[in-house]
Coordinates of N, CA, C and O and ligand atoms in Angstrom, one line a residue:
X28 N 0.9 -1.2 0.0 CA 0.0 0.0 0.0 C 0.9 1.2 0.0 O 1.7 1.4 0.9
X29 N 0.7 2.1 -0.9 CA 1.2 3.4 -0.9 C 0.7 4.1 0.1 O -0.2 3.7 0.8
X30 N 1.3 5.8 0.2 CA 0.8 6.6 1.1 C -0.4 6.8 1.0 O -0.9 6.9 2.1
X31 N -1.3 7.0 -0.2 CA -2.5 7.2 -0.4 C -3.2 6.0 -0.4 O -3.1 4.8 -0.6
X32 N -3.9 6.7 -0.2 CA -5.1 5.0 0.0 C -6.5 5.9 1.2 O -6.7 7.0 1.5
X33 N -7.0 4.7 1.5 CA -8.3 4.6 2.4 C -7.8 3.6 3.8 O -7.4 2.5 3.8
X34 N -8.0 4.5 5.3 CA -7.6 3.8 6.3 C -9.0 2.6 6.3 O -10.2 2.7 6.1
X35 N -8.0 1.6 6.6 CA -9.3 0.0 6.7 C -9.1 -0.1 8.0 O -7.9 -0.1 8.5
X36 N -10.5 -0.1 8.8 CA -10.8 0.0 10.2 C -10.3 -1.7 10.2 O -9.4 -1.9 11.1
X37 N -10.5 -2.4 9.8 CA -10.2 -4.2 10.2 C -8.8 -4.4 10.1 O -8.4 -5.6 10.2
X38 N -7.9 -3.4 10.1 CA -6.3 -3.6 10.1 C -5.9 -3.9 11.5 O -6.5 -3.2 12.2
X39 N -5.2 -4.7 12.2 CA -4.8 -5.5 13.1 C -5.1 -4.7 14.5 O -5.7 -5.1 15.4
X40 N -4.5 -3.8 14.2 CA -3.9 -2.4 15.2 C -5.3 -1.9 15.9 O -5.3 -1.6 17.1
X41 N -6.7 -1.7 14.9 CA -7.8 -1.4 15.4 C -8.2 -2.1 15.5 O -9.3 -1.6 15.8
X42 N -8.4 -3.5 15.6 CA -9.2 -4.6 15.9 C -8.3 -4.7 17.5 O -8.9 -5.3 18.4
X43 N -7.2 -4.3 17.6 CA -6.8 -4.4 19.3 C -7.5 -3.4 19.8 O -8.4 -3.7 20.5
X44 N -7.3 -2.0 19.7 CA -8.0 -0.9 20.3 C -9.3 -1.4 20.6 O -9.8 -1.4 21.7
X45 N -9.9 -1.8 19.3 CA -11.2 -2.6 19.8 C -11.5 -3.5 20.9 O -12.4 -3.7 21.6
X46 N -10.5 -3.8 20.8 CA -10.5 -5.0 21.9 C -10.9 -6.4 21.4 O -11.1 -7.3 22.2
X47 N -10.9 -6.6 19.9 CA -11.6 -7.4 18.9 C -10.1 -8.7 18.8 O -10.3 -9.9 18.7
X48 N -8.8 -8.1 18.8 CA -7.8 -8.6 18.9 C -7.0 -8.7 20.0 O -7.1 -7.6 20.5
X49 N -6.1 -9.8 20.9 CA -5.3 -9.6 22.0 C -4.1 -8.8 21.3 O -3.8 -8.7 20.1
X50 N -3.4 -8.0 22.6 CA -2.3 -7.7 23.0 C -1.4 -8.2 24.5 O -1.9 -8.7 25.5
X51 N -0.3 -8.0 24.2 CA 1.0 -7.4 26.0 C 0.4 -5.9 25.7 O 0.9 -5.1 24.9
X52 N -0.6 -5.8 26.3 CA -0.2 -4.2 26.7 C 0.5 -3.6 27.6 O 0.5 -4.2 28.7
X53 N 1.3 -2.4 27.5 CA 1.7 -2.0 28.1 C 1.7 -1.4 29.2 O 2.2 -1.5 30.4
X54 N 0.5 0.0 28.2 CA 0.0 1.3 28.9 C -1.0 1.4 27.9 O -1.1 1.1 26.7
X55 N -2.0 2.1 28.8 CA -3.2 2.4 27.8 C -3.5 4.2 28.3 O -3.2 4.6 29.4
X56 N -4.0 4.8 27.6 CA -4.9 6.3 28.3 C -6.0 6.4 27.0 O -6.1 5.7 26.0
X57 N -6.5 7.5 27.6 CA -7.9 7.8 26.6 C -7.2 8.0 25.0 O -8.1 7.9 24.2
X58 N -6.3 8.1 24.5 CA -5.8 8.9 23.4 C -4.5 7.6 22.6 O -4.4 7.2 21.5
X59 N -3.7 7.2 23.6 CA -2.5 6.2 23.4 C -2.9 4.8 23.9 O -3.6 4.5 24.9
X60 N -2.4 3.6 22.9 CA -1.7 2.5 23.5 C -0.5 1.9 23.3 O 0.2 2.0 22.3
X61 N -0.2 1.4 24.4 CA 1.2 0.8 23.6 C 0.7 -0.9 24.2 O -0.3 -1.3 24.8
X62 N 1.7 -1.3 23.7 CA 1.7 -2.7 23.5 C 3.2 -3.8 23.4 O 4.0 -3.3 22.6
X63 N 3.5 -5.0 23.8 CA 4.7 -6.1 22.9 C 4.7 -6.2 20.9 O 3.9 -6.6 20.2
X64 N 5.5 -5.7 20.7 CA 5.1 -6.1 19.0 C 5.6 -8.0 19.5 O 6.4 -8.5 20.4
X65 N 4.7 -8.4 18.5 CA 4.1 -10.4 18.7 C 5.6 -10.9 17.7 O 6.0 -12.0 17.7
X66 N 6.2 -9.8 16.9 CA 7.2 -10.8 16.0 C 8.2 -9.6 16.5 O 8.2 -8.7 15.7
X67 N 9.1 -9.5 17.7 CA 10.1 -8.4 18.0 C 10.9 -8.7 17.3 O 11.2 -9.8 17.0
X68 N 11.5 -7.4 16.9 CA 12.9 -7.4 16.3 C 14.5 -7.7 17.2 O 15.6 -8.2 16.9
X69 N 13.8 -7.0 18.5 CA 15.0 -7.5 19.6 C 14.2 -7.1 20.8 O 13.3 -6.3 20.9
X70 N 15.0 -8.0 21.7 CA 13.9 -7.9 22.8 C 13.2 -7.0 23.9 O 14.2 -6.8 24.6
X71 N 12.6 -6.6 24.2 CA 11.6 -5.3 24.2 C 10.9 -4.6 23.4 O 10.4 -3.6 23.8
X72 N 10.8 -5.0 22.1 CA 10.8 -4.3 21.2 C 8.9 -3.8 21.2 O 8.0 -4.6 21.0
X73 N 8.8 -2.8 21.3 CA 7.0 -2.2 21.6 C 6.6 -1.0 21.0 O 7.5 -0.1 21.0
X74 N 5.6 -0.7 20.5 CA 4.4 -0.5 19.6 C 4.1 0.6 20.3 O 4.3 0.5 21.5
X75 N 3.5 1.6 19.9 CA 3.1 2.9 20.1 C 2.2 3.3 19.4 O 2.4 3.7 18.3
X76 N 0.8 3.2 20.1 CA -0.5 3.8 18.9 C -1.5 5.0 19.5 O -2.1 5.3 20.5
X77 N -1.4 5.5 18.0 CA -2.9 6.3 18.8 C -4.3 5.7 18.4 O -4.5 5.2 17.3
X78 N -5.1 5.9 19.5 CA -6.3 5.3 19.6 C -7.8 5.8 18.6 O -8.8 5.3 18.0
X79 N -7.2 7.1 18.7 CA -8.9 8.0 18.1 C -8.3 7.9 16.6 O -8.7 7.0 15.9
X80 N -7.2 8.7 16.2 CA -7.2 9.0 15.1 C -6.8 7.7 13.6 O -5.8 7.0 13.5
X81 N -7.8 7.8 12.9 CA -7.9 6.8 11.7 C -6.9 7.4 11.1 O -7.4 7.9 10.0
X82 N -6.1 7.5 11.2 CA -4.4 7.6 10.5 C -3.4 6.4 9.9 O -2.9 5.6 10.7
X83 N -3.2 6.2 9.1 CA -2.5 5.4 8.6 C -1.3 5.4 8.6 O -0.6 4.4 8.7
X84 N -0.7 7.1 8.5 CA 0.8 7.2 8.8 C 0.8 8.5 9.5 O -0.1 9.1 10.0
X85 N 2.0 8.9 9.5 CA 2.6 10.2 9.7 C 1.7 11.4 9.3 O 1.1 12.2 10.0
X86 N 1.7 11.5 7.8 CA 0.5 12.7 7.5 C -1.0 12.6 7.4 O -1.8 13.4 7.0
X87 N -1.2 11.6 7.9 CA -2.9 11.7 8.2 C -3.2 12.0 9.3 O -4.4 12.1 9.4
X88 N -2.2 12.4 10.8 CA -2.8 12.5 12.0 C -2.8 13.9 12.4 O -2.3 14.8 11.7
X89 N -3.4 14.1 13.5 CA -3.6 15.9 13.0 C -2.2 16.4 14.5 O -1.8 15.3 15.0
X90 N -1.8 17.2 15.0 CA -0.5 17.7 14.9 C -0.8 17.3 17.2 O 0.1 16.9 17.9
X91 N -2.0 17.4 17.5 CA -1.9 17.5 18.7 C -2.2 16.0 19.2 O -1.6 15.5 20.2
X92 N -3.0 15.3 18.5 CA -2.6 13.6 18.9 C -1.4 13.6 18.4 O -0.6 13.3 19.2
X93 N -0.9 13.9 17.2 CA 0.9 13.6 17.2 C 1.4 13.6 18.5 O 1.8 12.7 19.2
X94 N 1.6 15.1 18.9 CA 2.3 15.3 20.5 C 2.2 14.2 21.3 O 3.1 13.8 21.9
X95 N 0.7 13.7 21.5 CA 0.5 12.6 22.6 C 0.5 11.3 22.5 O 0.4 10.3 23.3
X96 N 0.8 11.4 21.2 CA 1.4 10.0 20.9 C 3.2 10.0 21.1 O 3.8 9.0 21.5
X97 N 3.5 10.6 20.9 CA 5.4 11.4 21.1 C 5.5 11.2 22.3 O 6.2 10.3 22.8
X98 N 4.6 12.4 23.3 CA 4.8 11.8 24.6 C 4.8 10.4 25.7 O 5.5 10.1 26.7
X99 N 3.9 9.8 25.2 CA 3.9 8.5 25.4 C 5.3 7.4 25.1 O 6.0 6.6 25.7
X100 N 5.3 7.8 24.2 CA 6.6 7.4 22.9 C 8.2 7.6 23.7 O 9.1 6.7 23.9
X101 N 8.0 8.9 24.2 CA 9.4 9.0 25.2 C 9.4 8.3 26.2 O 10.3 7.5 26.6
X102 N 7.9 8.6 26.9 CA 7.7 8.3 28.5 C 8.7 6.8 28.0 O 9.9 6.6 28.2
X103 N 7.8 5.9 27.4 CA 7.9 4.7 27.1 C 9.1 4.0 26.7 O 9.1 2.8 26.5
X104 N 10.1 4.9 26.4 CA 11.2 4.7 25.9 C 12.5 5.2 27.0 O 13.7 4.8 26.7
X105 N 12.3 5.7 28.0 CA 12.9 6.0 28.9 C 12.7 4.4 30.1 O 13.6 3.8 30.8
X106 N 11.2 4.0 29.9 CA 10.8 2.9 30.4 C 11.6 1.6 30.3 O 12.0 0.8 31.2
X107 N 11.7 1.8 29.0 CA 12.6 0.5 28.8 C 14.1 0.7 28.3 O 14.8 -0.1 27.6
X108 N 14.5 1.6 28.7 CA 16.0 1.9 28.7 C 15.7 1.5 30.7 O 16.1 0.6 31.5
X109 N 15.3 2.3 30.9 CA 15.5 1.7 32.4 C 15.6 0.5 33.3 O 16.1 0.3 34.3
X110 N 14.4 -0.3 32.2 CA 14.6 -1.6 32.7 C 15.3 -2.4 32.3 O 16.1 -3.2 32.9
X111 N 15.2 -2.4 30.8 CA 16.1 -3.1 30.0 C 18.4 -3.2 30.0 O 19.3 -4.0 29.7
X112 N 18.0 -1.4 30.6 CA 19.7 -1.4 30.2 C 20.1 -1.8 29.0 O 20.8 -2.8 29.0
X113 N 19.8 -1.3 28.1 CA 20.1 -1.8 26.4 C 21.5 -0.3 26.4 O 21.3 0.8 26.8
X114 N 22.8 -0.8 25.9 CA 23.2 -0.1 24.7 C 22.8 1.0 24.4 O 23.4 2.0 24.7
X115 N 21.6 1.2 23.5 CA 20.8 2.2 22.8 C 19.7 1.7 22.4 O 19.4 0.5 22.6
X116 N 18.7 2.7 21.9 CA 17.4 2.5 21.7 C 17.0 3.5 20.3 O 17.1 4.7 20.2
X117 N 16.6 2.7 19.4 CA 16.3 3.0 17.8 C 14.3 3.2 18.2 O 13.5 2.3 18.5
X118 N 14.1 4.6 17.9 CA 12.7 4.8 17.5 C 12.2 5.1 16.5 O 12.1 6.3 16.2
X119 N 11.8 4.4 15.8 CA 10.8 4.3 14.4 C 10.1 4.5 13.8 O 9.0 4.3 14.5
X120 N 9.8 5.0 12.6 CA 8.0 5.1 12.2 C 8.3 5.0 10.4 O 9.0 5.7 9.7
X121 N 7.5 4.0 10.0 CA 7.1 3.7 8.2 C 6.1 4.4 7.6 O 5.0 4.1 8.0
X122 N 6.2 5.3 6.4 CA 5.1 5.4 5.9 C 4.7 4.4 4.7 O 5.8 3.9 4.2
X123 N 3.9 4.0 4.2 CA 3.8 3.5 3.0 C 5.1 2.1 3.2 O 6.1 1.9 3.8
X124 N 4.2 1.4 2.2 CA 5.0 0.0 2.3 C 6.4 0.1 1.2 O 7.2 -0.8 1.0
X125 N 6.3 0.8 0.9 CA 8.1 0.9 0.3 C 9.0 1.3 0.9 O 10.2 1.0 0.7
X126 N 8.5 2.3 2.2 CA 9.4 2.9 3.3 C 9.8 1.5 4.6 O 10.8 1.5 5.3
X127 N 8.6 0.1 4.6 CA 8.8 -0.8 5.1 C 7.8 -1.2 6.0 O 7.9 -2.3 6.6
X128 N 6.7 -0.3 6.1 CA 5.5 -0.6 6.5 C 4.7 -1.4 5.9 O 4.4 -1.3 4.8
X129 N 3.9 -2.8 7.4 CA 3.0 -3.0 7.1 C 1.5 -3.7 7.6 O 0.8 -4.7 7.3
X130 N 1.6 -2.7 8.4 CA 0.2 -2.8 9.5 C 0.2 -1.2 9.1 O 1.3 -0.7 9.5
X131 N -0.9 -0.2 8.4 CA -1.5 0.2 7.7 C -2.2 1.5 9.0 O -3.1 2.2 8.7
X132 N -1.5 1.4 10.2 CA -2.2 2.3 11.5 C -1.0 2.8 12.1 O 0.0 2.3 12.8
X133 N -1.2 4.1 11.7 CA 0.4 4.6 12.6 C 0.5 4.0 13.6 O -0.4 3.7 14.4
X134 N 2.1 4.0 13.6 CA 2.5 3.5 15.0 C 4.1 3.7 15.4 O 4.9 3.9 14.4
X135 N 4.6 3.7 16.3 CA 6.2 4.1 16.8 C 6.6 2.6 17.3 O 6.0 1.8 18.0
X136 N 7.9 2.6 16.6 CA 8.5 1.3 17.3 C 9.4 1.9 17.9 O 9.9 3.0 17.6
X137 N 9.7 1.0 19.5 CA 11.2 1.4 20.3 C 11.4 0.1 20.3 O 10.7 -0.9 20.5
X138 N 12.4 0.2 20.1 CA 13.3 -1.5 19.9 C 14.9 -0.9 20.7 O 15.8 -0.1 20.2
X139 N 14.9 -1.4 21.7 CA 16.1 -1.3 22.7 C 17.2 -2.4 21.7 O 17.1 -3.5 21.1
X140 N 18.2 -1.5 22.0 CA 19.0 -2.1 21.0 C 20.3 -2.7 21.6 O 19.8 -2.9 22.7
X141 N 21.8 -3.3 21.8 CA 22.1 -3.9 22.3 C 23.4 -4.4 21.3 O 23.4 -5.0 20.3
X142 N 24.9 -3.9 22.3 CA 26.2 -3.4 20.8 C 26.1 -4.8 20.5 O 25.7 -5.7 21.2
X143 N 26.3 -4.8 19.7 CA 27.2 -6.0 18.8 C 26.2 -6.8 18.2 O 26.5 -7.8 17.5
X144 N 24.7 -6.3 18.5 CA 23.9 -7.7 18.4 C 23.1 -6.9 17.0 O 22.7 -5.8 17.1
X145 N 22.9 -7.4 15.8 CA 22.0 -6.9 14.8 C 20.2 -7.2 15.2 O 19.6 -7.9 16.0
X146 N 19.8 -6.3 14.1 CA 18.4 -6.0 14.3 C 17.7 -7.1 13.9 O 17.6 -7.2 12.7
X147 N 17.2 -8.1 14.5 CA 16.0 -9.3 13.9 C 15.2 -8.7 12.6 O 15.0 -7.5 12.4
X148 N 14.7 -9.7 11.9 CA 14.1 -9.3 10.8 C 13.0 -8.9 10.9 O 12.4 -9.2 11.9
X149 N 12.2 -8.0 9.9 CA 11.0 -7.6 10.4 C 9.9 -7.9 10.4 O 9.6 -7.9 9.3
X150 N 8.7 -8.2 11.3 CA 7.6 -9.0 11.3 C 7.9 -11.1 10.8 O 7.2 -11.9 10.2
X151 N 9.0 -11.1 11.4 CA 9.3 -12.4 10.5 C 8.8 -13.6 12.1 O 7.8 -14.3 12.0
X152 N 9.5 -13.6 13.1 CA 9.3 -14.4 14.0 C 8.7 -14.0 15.3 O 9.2 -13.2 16.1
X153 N 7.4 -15.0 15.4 CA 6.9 -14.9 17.1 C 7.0 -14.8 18.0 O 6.7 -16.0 18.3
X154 N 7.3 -14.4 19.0 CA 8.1 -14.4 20.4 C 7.3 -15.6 21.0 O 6.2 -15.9 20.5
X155 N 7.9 -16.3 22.1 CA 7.3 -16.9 23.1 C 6.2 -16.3 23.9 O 6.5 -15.2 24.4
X156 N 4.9 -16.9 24.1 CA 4.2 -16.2 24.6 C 4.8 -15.9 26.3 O 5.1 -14.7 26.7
X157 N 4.9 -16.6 26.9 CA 5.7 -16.9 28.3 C 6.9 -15.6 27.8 O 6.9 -14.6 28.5
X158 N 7.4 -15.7 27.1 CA 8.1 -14.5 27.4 C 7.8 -13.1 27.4 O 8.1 -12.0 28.0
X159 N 7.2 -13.5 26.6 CA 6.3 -11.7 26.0 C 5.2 -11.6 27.7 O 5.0 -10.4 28.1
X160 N 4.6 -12.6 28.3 CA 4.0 -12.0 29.2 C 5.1 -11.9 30.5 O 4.8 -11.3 31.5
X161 N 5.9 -12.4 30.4 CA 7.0 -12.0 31.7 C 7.7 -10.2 31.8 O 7.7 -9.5 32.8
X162 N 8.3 -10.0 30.3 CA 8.8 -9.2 30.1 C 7.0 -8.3 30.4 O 7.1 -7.5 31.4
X163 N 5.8 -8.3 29.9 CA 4.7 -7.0 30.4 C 4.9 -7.2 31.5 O 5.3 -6.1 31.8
X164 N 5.0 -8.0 32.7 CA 5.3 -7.7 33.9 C 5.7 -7.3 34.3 O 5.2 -6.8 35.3
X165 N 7.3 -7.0 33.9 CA 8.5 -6.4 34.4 C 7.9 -4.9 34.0 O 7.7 -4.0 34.8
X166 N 7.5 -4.9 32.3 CA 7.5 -3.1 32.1 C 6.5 -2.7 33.1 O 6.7 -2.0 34.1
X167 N 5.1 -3.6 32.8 CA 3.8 -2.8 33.7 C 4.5 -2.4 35.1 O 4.6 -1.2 35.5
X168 N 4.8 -3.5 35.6 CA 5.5 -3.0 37.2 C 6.1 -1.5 37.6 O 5.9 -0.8 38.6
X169 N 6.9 -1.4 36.1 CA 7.9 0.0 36.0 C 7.0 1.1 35.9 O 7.1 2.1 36.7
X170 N 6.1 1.1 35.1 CA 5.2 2.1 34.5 C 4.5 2.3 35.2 O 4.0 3.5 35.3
X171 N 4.0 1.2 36.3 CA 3.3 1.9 37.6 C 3.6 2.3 38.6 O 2.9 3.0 39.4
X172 N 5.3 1.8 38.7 CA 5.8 2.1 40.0 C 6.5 3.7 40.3 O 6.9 4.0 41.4
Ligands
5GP24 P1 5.4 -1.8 10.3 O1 6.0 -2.8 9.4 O2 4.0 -1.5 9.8 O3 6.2 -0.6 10.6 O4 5.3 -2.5 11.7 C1 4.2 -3.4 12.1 C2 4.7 -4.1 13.3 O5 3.6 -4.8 13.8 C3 5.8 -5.2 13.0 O6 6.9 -4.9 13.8 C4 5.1 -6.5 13.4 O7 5.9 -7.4 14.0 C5 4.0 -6.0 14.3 N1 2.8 -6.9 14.3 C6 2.2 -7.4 13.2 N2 1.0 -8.1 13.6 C7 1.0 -7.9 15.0 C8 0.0 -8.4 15.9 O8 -1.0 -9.0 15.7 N3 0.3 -8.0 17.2 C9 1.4 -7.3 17.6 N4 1.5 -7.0 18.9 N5 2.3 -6.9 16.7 C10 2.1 -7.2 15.4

């Protein structure tokens, strides 16, 4: 899908907000979710959405959900630099499927990164469920504590 097109409410991302699909969530508020991405690139690697806005990418969202999705986006990224202790931390965003997107609902990746180790491929492999819900323990714990 190119940048233009028509947002499809049945794309993965809104069938979670819905609550129609599971997540790891992370953090939820009226406007943001975040969540485990299900195929990480490396470990912690999590998902940053906004809720209201039918956005597909970057230029469909209007400038003040941007902000509160950003905000979230740092909070959440300082989150798992703190627990994780990674190296560094790469934050993300695709428009259009030539740029490498392809779940079709804006979103931010933070994928805690880690020297020497390369980036897993993308959308390619499932995490363990047992892992993915150990690791939401550890973040939720952080995020509330
Ligand atoms: P994109 O390629 O659009 O930038 O990123 C989409 C991301 O969503 C990928 O990292 C992929 O692993 C992740 N993803 C795809 N389907 C699901 C799903 O059903 N649940 C979760 N949590 N992540 C998903």
């Amino acid at each position: 899908m190119s940048l233009h097109g028509e947002y499809d409410p049945q794309n993965i991302f809104a069938q979670i907000i819905r609550g129609e699909a599971p997540c790891y969530k992370l953090y939820e508020d009226d406007d943001v979710l975040a969540f485990l991405d299900l195929f990480p690139q490396a470990f912690g690697h999590t998902l940053v959405i906004p809720k209201r806005a039918a956005a597909r990418n970057l230029l469909e969202i209007d400038a003040d959900a941007l902000c509160k999705l950003m905000r979230v986006t740092q909070r959440l990224t300082q989150v798992l630099v703190d627990e994780l202790q990674p190296d560094g931390v790469q934050v993300a965003q695709f428009n259009g499927a030539p740029a490498g997107q392809t779940v079709f609902h804006l979103h931010m990746h933070i994928i805690p990164r880690l020297a020497g180790q390369g980036l897993g491929i993308h959308a390619a492999n499932q995490a363990e469920p047992a892992e993915l819900e150990e690791l939401q323990a550890r973040l939720v714990k952080r995020i509330s504590g």
